[in-house]
Amino acid sequence: MHRCPIQHCKQCGSTVAYRIPDDGDTKPRAVCTACNTIHYENPLNVVGTVPVWGASGEYVLLCKRNIEPRFGKWTLPAGFMELNETTAQGAARETVEEAGAQFEMGEIFTLMNVARVGQVHMYYRARLLSDQFNPGVETIEARLFTEAEIPWDEIAFRTVKETLEHYFADRQRGRFGFHTIDIA
């Protein structure tokens, strides 16, 4: 995994050294050379929704990205979780920010470990209350698609593609499960 190593202590500003701390830890950590503060580097959480429309959820809302990475590609409304919010609150916030959608939050649907980039992606099912959208600055266009209409070759991220594939497979079966996936 590529990352920018921590160079200075967030407590006192001194340099850090990567070593195994003296507290019984087993992994090298950024340890301050002056105040001995241990700085942990943990995965980031990405949260979002699978917003659907129609009597049987035959339409899925996708957003065309107006930002990098993957500018101009289609994605589900999602983004990084903020401090002081739950995963569901973050998913709801991202859906409003990116799509300007009105919706009712459903159950968590997919949890994907993307260890190579230090991320965990979580998507909730959501039922749209309107087919009118007011996308924010990160979105060029917010639009409903049937499974046959989805621009599969223009999907921004593998986690989104996997989530959509599971959604349509579960919809076909007539029952929705919870899916845990490891993305290599």
PDB file of C-alpha atoms in Angstrom:
ATOM      1  CA  MET A   1       0.000   0.000   0.000  1.00  0.00           C
ATOM      2  CA  HIS A   2       1.295   3.436  -0.922  1.00  0.00           C
ATOM      3  CA  ARG A   3       1.134   6.039   1.816  1.00  0.00           C
ATOM      4  CA  CYS A   4       2.961   9.182   2.843  1.00  0.00           C
ATOM      5  CA  PRO A   5       4.715   8.353   6.095  1.00  0.00           C
ATOM      6  CA  ILE A   6       4.174  10.557   9.125  1.00  0.00           C
ATOM      7  CA  GLN A   7       7.225  12.736   9.666  1.00  0.00           C
ATOM      8  CA  HIS A   8       6.347  14.930  12.651  1.00  0.00           C
ATOM      9  CA  CYS A   9       4.525  14.418  15.939  1.00  0.00           C
ATOM     10  CA  LYS A  10       1.008  15.863  16.032  1.00  0.00           C
ATOM     11  CA  GLN A  11       1.463  16.589  19.758  1.00  0.00           C
ATOM     12  CA  CYS A  12       4.799  18.416  19.898  1.00  0.00           C
ATOM     13  CA  GLY A  13       6.057  18.748  16.321  1.00  0.00           C
ATOM     14  CA  SER A  14       9.247  16.727  16.823  1.00  0.00           C
ATOM     15  CA  THR A  15      10.357  14.119  14.324  1.00  0.00           C
ATOM     16  CA  VAL A  16       9.041  10.578  14.537  1.00  0.00           C
ATOM     17  CA  ALA A  17      10.771   7.261  14.019  1.00  0.00           C
ATOM     18  CA  TYR A  18       9.071   4.115  12.769  1.00  0.00           C
ATOM     19  CA  ARG A  19       9.627   1.358  15.286  1.00  0.00           C
ATOM     20  CA  ILE A  20       7.727  -1.188  17.357  1.00  0.00           C
ATOM     21  CA  PRO A  21       6.529   0.673  20.468  1.00  0.00           C
ATOM     22  CA  ASP A  22       7.530  -0.487  23.949  1.00  0.00           C
ATOM     23  CA  ASP A  23       3.889  -1.111  24.945  1.00  0.00           C
ATOM     24  CA  GLY A  24       3.573  -4.670  23.624  1.00  0.00           C
ATOM     25  CA  ASP A  25       2.463  -3.681  20.111  1.00  0.00           C
ATOM     26  CA  THR A  26       3.710  -5.915  17.294  1.00  0.00           C
ATOM     27  CA  LYS A  27       3.682  -3.479  14.368  1.00  0.00           C
ATOM     28  CA  PRO A  28       6.036  -0.631  13.541  1.00  0.00           C
ATOM     29  CA  ARG A  29       4.376   2.710  14.353  1.00  0.00           C
ATOM     30  CA  ALA A  30       5.338   6.370  14.034  1.00  0.00           C
ATOM     31  CA  VAL A  31       6.695   7.124  17.516  1.00  0.00           C
ATOM     32  CA  CYS A  32       7.719  10.642  18.527  1.00  0.00           C
ATOM     33  CA  THR A  33      11.427  10.829  19.348  1.00  0.00           C
ATOM     34  CA  ALA A  34      10.760  13.558  21.966  1.00  0.00           C
ATOM     35  CA  CYS A  35       7.447  12.852  23.756  1.00  0.00           C
ATOM     36  CA  ASN A  36       6.994   9.153  22.775  1.00  0.00           C
ATOM     37  CA  THR A  37       3.462   9.710  21.419  1.00  0.00           C
ATOM     38  CA  ILE A  38       2.458   6.789  19.218  1.00  0.00           C
ATOM     39  CA  HIS A  39       0.725   7.755  15.963  1.00  0.00           C
ATOM     40  CA  TYR A  40      -1.520   5.037  14.529  1.00  0.00           C
ATOM     41  CA  GLU A  41      -2.422   4.916  10.842  1.00  0.00           C
ATOM     42  CA  ASN A  42      -5.789   3.279  10.261  1.00  0.00           C
ATOM     43  CA  PRO A  43      -8.025   2.577   7.257  1.00  0.00           C
ATOM     44  CA  LEU A  44     -10.440   5.217   5.989  1.00  0.00           C
ATOM     45  CA  ASN A  45     -14.160   4.476   5.807  1.00  0.00           C
ATOM     46  CA  VAL A  46     -16.063   5.215   2.606  1.00  0.00           C
ATOM     47  CA  VAL A  47     -19.848   5.249   3.060  1.00  0.00           C
ATOM     48  CA  GLY A  48     -22.689   5.582   0.584  1.00  0.00           C
ATOM     49  CA  THR A  49     -26.048   4.373  -0.627  1.00  0.00           C
ATOM     50  CA  VAL A  50     -27.687   2.347  -3.370  1.00  0.00           C
ATOM     51  CA  PRO A  51     -30.671   4.669  -3.954  1.00  0.00           C
ATOM     52  CA  VAL A  52     -33.481   2.975  -5.881  1.00  0.00           C
ATOM     53  CA  TRP A  53     -36.705   4.151  -7.522  1.00  0.00           C
ATOM     54  CA  GLY A  54     -39.756   2.327  -8.772  1.00  0.00           C
ATOM     55  CA  ALA A  55     -42.254  -0.101  -7.317  1.00  0.00           C
ATOM     56  CA  SER A  56     -39.764  -2.948  -7.327  1.00  0.00           C
ATOM     57  CA  GLY A  57     -36.552  -0.889  -7.189  1.00  0.00           C
ATOM     58  CA  GLU A  58     -35.865  -1.312 -10.892  1.00  0.00           C
ATOM     59  CA  TYR A  59     -34.057   2.042 -11.185  1.00  0.00           C
ATOM     60  CA  VAL A  60     -30.762   2.893  -9.457  1.00  0.00           C
ATOM     61  CA  LEU A  61     -29.479   6.437  -9.006  1.00  0.00           C
ATOM     62  CA  LEU A  62     -25.929   7.027 -10.230  1.00  0.00           C
ATOM     63  CA  CYS A  63     -23.844  10.203 -10.124  1.00  0.00           C
ATOM     64  CA  LYS A  64     -21.381  11.294 -12.810  1.00  0.00           C
ATOM     65  CA  ARG A  65     -18.214  12.467 -11.037  1.00  0.00           C
ATOM     66  CA  ASN A  66     -17.116  16.091 -11.344  1.00  0.00           C
ATOM     67  CA  ILE A  67     -13.910  15.441  -9.356  1.00  0.00           C
ATOM     68  CA  GLU A  68     -10.830  13.264  -9.516  1.00  0.00           C
ATOM     69  CA  PRO A  69     -10.172  10.454  -9.240  1.00  0.00           C
ATOM     70  CA  ARG A  70     -12.206   9.111 -12.135  1.00  0.00           C
ATOM     71  CA  PHE A  71     -13.650  12.410 -13.348  1.00  0.00           C
ATOM     72  CA  GLY A  72     -16.599  11.829 -15.710  1.00  0.00           C
ATOM     73  CA  LYS A  73     -17.224   8.248 -14.557  1.00  0.00           C
ATOM     74  CA  TRP A  74     -20.415   7.018 -12.885  1.00  0.00           C
ATOM     75  CA  THR A  75     -20.654   6.085  -9.219  1.00  0.00           C
ATOM     76  CA  LEU A  76     -23.086   5.556  -6.398  1.00  0.00           C
ATOM     77  CA  PRO A  77     -23.325   8.553  -4.043  1.00  0.00           C
ATOM     78  CA  ALA A  78     -20.572   7.939  -1.493  1.00  0.00           C
ATOM     79  CA  GLY A  79     -17.538   9.477   0.159  1.00  0.00           C
ATOM     80  CA  PHE A  80     -15.313   9.524   3.199  1.00  0.00           C
ATOM     81  CA  MET A  81     -16.965   9.301   6.579  1.00  0.00           C
ATOM     82  CA  GLU A  82     -16.488  12.343   8.823  1.00  0.00           C
ATOM     83  CA  LEU A  83     -15.718  12.430  12.529  1.00  0.00           C
ATOM     84  CA  ASN A  84     -18.747  12.497  14.847  1.00  0.00           C
ATOM     85  CA  GLU A  85     -21.083  10.680  12.460  1.00  0.00           C
ATOM     86  CA  THR A  86     -22.260   7.090  12.176  1.00  0.00           C
ATOM     87  CA  THR A  87     -21.798   5.123   8.974  1.00  0.00           C
ATOM     88  CA  ALA A  88     -25.499   5.612   8.165  1.00  0.00           C
ATOM     89  CA  GLN A  89     -25.302   9.365   8.853  1.00  0.00           C
ATOM     90  CA  GLY A  90     -22.254   9.644   6.590  1.00  0.00           C
ATOM     91  CA  ALA A  91     -23.945   7.666   3.811  1.00  0.00           C
ATOM     92  CA  ALA A  92     -27.023   9.893   4.069  1.00  0.00           C
ATOM     93  CA  ARG A  93     -24.913  13.088   4.051  1.00  0.00           C
ATOM     94  CA  GLU A  94     -22.999  11.957   0.963  1.00  0.00           C
ATOM     95  CA  THR A  95     -26.255  11.089  -0.848  1.00  0.00           C
ATOM     96  CA  VAL A  96     -27.627  14.572  -0.185  1.00  0.00           C
ATOM     97  CA  GLU A  97     -24.321  16.306  -1.063  1.00  0.00           C
ATOM     98  CA  GLU A  98     -23.675  14.399  -4.285  1.00  0.00           C
ATOM     99  CA  ALA A  99     -27.181  13.773  -5.630  1.00  0.00           C
ATOM    100  CA  GLY A 100     -29.484  16.175  -3.794  1.00  0.00           C
ATOM    101  CA  ALA A 101     -31.799  13.186  -3.393  1.00  0.00           C
ATOM    102  CA  GLN A 102     -34.763  12.747  -1.070  1.00  0.00           C
ATOM    103  CA  PHE A 103     -34.744   9.208   0.298  1.00  0.00           C
ATOM    104  CA  GLU A 104     -35.446   6.822   3.110  1.00  0.00           C
ATOM    105  CA  MET A 105     -32.403   4.975   4.462  1.00  0.00           C
ATOM    106  CA  GLY A 106     -32.492   1.185   4.450  1.00  0.00           C
ATOM    107  CA  GLU A 107     -30.265  -1.567   5.777  1.00  0.00           C
ATOM    108  CA  ILE A 108     -26.531  -1.886   5.262  1.00  0.00           C
ATOM    109  CA  PHE A 109     -25.998  -3.875   2.082  1.00  0.00           C
ATOM    110  CA  THR A 110     -22.295  -4.290   1.296  1.00  0.00           C
ATOM    111  CA  LEU A 111     -19.083  -4.050   3.282  1.00  0.00           C
ATOM    112  CA  MET A 112     -15.920  -4.209   1.200  1.00  0.00           C
ATOM    113  CA  ASN A 113     -12.363  -4.374   2.453  1.00  0.00           C
ATOM    114  CA  VAL A 114      -9.958  -2.640   0.070  1.00  0.00           C
ATOM    115  CA  ALA A 115      -6.789  -3.332   2.041  1.00  0.00           C
ATOM    116  CA  ARG A 116      -4.371  -2.317  -0.724  1.00  0.00           C
ATOM    117  CA  VAL A 117      -5.516   1.320  -0.401  1.00  0.00           C
ATOM    118  CA  GLY A 118      -6.334   1.229   3.318  1.00  0.00           C
ATOM    119  CA  GLN A 119     -10.095   1.653   2.936  1.00  0.00           C
ATOM    120  CA  VAL A 120     -13.340  -0.011   4.001  1.00  0.00           C
ATOM    121  CA  HIS A 121     -16.397   0.725   1.809  1.00  0.00           C
ATOM    122  CA  MET A 122     -19.954   0.398   3.161  1.00  0.00           C
ATOM    123  CA  TYR A 123     -23.138   0.862   1.150  1.00  0.00           C
ATOM    124  CA  TYR A 124     -26.697   1.072   2.473  1.00  0.00           C
ATOM    125  CA  ARG A 125     -29.821   0.402   0.475  1.00  0.00           C
ATOM    126  CA  ALA A 126     -32.039   3.493   0.183  1.00  0.00           C
ATOM    127  CA  ARG A 127     -35.518   4.071  -1.264  1.00  0.00           C
ATOM    128  CA  LEU A 128     -35.888   7.306  -3.210  1.00  0.00           C
ATOM    129  CA  LEU A 129     -38.915   9.424  -2.312  1.00  0.00           C
ATOM    130  CA  SER A 130     -38.681  11.527  -5.477  1.00  0.00           C
ATOM    131  CA  ASP A 131     -37.192  11.221  -8.948  1.00  0.00           C
ATOM    132  CA  GLN A 132     -36.026  14.855  -8.844  1.00  0.00           C
ATOM    133  CA  PHE A 133     -32.373  15.511  -7.950  1.00  0.00           C
ATOM    134  CA  ASN A 134     -30.266  18.560  -7.165  1.00  0.00           C
ATOM    135  CA  PRO A 135     -26.638  17.412  -7.509  1.00  0.00           C
ATOM    136  CA  GLY A 136     -23.861  19.204  -5.653  1.00  0.00           C
ATOM    137  CA  VAL A 137     -20.546  20.502  -7.003  1.00  0.00           C
ATOM    138  CA  GLU A 138     -18.903  17.037  -7.001  1.00  0.00           C
ATOM    139  CA  THR A 139     -21.497  15.714  -9.474  1.00  0.00           C
ATOM    140  CA  ILE A 140     -21.963  16.588 -13.153  1.00  0.00           C
ATOM    141  CA  GLU A 141     -25.244  14.697 -13.440  1.00  0.00           C
ATOM    142  CA  ALA A 142     -27.460  12.502 -11.236  1.00  0.00           C
ATOM    143  CA  ARG A 143     -29.590  10.045 -13.191  1.00  0.00           C
ATOM    144  CA  LEU A 144     -31.711   6.911 -12.827  1.00  0.00           C
ATOM    145  CA  PHE A 145     -30.746   3.724 -14.681  1.00  0.00           C
ATOM    146  CA  THR A 146     -32.294   0.306 -15.132  1.00  0.00           C
ATOM    147  CA  GLU A 147     -29.863  -2.608 -14.973  1.00  0.00           C
ATOM    148  CA  ALA A 148     -29.776  -2.794 -18.795  1.00  0.00           C
ATOM    149  CA  GLU A 149     -29.036   0.950 -19.086  1.00  0.00           C
ATOM    150  CA  ILE A 150     -26.135   1.126 -16.626  1.00  0.00           C
ATOM    151  CA  PRO A 151     -22.905   2.193 -18.382  1.00  0.00           C
ATOM    152  CA  TRP A 152     -20.938  -0.717 -16.895  1.00  0.00           C
ATOM    153  CA  ASP A 153     -17.705   0.237 -18.687  1.00  0.00           C
ATOM    154  CA  GLU A 154     -17.965   3.760 -17.251  1.00  0.00           C
ATOM    155  CA  ILE A 155     -18.330   2.789 -13.571  1.00  0.00           C
ATOM    156  CA  ALA A 156     -15.719   4.649 -11.514  1.00  0.00           C
ATOM    157  CA  PHE A 157     -14.781   2.056  -8.895  1.00  0.00           C
ATOM    158  CA  ARG A 158     -14.783  -1.705  -8.518  1.00  0.00           C
ATOM    159  CA  THR A 159     -16.583  -1.403  -5.158  1.00  0.00           C
ATOM    160  CA  VAL A 160     -19.475   0.352  -6.922  1.00  0.00           C
ATOM    161  CA  LYS A 161     -19.617  -2.280  -9.675  1.00  0.00           C
ATOM    162  CA  GLU A 162     -19.599  -5.130  -7.136  1.00  0.00           C
ATOM    163  CA  THR A 163     -22.340  -3.439  -5.091  1.00  0.00           C
ATOM    164  CA  LEU A 164     -24.508  -2.910  -8.179  1.00  0.00           C
ATOM    165  CA  GLU A 165     -24.016  -6.522  -9.301  1.00  0.00           C
ATOM    166  CA  HIS A 166     -25.071  -7.781  -5.860  1.00  0.00           C
ATOM    167  CA  TYR A 167     -28.058  -5.423  -5.828  1.00  0.00           C
ATOM    168  CA  PHE A 168     -29.419  -6.659  -9.158  1.00  0.00           C
ATOM    169  CA  ALA A 169     -28.724 -10.325  -8.311  1.00  0.00           C
ATOM    170  CA  ASP A 170     -30.551  -9.990  -4.980  1.00  0.00           C
ATOM    171  CA  ARG A 171     -33.408  -8.095  -6.638  1.00  0.00           C
ATOM    172  CA  GLN A 172     -33.759 -10.925  -9.160  1.00  0.00           C
ATOM    173  CA  ARG A 173     -33.897 -13.473  -6.293  1.00  0.00           C
ATOM    174  CA  GLY A 174     -36.516 -11.397  -4.521  1.00  0.00           C
ATOM    175  CA  ARG A 175     -34.541 -11.086  -1.284  1.00  0.00           C
ATOM    176  CA  PHE A 176     -31.672  -8.886  -0.194  1.00  0.00           C
ATOM    177  CA  GLY A 177     -28.750 -10.070   1.885  1.00  0.00           C
ATOM    178  CA  PHE A 178     -25.673  -8.526   3.442  1.00  0.00           C
ATOM    179  CA  HIS A 179     -22.506  -8.964   1.389  1.00  0.00           C
ATOM    180  CA  THR A 180     -18.925  -8.865   2.684  1.00  0.00           C
ATOM    181  CA  ILE A 181     -16.304  -8.706  -0.046  1.00  0.00           C
ATOM    182  CA  ASP A 182     -12.504  -8.484  -0.077  1.00  0.00           C
ATOM    183  CA  ILE A 183     -11.250  -6.470  -3.053  1.00  0.00           C
ATOM    184  CA  ALA A 184      -7.725  -7.470  -4.063  1.00  0.00           C
TER     185      ALA A 184
END
